[in-house]
Coordinates of C-alpha atoms in Angstrom, one line a residue:
M21 CA 5.3 28.3 5.5
L22 CA 6.1 25.4 7.7
N23 CA 5.1 27.3 10.7
K24 CA 1.6 27.7 9.4
I25 CA 1.3 24.0 9.0
T26 CA 2.5 23.2 12.5
P27 CA -0.9 23.7 14.3
F28 CA -2.3 21.0 12.0
R29 CA 0.2 18.5 13.1
Y30 CA -2.4 16.6 15.2
I31 CA -4.8 16.5 12.3
Y32 CA -2.0 15.0 10.2
A33 CA -1.2 12.5 12.9
L34 CA -4.8 11.5 12.9
A35 CA -4.8 11.0 9.2
V36 CA -1.6 9.0 9.4
I37 CA -2.9 6.7 12.1
F38 CA -6.1 5.9 10.2
T39 CA -4.2 5.4 6.9
L40 CA -2.0 2.9 8.7
I41 CA -5.1 1.1 10.2
N42 CA -6.5 0.9 6.7
A43 CA -3.3 -0.7 5.6
I44 CA -3.5 -3.2 8.4
F45 CA -7.2 -4.1 7.6
F46 CA -6.3 -4.7 3.9
I47 CA -3.5 -7.0 4.9
G48 CA -6.0 -8.9 7.1
S49 CA -8.3 -9.0 4.2
G50 CA -5.6 -10.3 1.9
V51 CA -4.7 -13.1 4.4
A52 CA -8.3 -14.1 4.8
K53 CA -8.8 -14.2 0.9
S54 CA -5.5 -16.3 0.6
I55 CA -6.7 -18.8 3.1
R56 CA -10.1 -19.0 1.3
G57 CA -8.3 -19.6 -2.0
Y58 CA -6.0 -22.3 -0.5
K59 CA -9.0 -24.1 1.0
G60 CA -10.7 -23.9 -2.4
F61 CA -7.8 -25.5 -4.1
F62 CA -7.4 -28.2 -1.5
R63 CA -11.1 -29.1 -1.4
S64 CA -11.3 -29.5 -5.1
D65 CA -8.1 -31.5 -5.4
F66 CA -6.6 -28.7 -7.4
L67 CA -9.1 -29.1 -10.3
I68 CA -10.9 -26.0 -11.5
T69 CA -14.4 -26.6 -12.7
E70 CA -17.1 -24.4 -14.0
G71 CA -18.4 -22.2 -11.1
H72 CA -15.4 -23.0 -8.9
H73 CA -12.4 -20.7 -9.3
P74 CA -10.3 -20.5 -6.1
G75 CA -7.6 -18.7 -8.0
L76 CA -9.7 -15.7 -8.1
H77 CA -9.4 -15.3 -4.4
L78 CA -5.7 -15.4 -4.8
L79 CA -5.8 -12.6 -7.5
E80 CA -8.0 -10.6 -5.1
T81 CA -5.3 -11.1 -2.5
L82 CA -2.8 -9.4 -4.8
D83 CA -5.1 -6.4 -5.0
A84 CA -5.6 -6.2 -1.2
F85 CA -1.7 -6.4 -0.6
M86 CA -1.1 -3.8 -3.2
I87 CA -3.6 -1.3 -1.8
S88 CA -2.1 -2.0 1.6
L89 CA 1.3 -1.1 0.4
V90 CA 0.0 2.1 -1.1
F91 CA -1.7 3.0 2.2
M92 CA 1.5 2.2 4.1
I93 CA 3.7 4.3 1.8
F94 CA 1.3 7.2 1.8
G95 CA 0.8 7.2 5.6
L96 CA 4.5 6.9 6.4
G97 CA 5.3 9.6 3.8
I98 CA 2.9 12.0 5.2
A99 CA 4.2 11.3 8.7
R100 CA 7.7 11.9 7.5
L101 CA 6.8 15.2 5.8
F102 CA 4.5 16.8 8.3
I103 CA 5.0 15.2 11.7
F104 CA 8.7 14.0 11.8
D105 CA 10.0 16.7 9.5
K106 CA 12.9 17.7 11.8
A107 CA 14.1 14.1 12.4
E108 CA 17.2 13.1 10.7
G109 CA 16.8 10.6 8.0
K110 CA 19.9 8.5 8.7
T111 CA 18.0 5.6 10.3
L112 CA 15.1 5.7 7.7
P113 CA 14.9 3.2 4.9
K114 CA 16.1 4.5 1.6
W115 CA 12.6 4.5 0.0
L116 CA 11.2 6.7 2.8
K117 CA 13.7 9.6 2.4
V118 CA 11.2 11.9 0.9
N119 CA 11.5 15.7 1.2
S120 CA 8.5 17.0 -0.6
L121 CA 5.0 16.0 -1.6
E122 CA 6.3 15.8 -5.2
E123 CA 8.7 13.1 -4.2
L124 CA 6.0 11.2 -2.2
K125 CA 3.7 11.4 -5.2
V126 CA 6.4 10.1 -7.6
L127 CA 7.1 7.3 -5.0
L128 CA 3.4 6.3 -5.0
W129 CA 3.2 6.6 -8.7
R130 CA 6.1 4.2 -9.2
T131 CA 4.7 1.9 -6.6
I132 CA 1.4 1.6 -8.4
F133 CA 2.5 1.6 -12.0
L134 CA 6.0 0.1 -12.1
P135 CA 4.8 -3.5 -11.8
W136 CA 2.6 -3.0 -14.9
S137 CA 5.6 -1.4 -16.8
L138 CA 7.4 -4.8 -16.5
F139 CA 5.0 -6.1 -19.2
P140 CA 5.3 -3.6 -22.0
S141 CA 3.7 -5.9 -24.8
R142 CA 0.6 -6.5 -22.8
T143 CA -2.3 -4.2 -22.3
F144 CA -4.3 -4.4 -19.1

């Protein structure tokens, strides 16, 4: 089965590169939104008034960093499974030692939904 996938290795590499570029752009977006939020707080002397909500920029930053994290995990996981499949996993971080698409899917699922499971009494 893996021999049939090998010719597509370059396509997977292209997908991994663009996925990691997307992650970098979301990190940049998060940093820019953070700076915008901090400037808003300092300009208003940390007072929130009607029509002025600098904290919303910081909440949007959380989304940007979370999406970036998902892109990074997905890109590195796909690279591990399809490009560097023969490399030994001794030097890899513990969270990147995935051996199947199912393990990668569970890792992404836990990354996305685990933070929300810390608040079982609230519904979001």
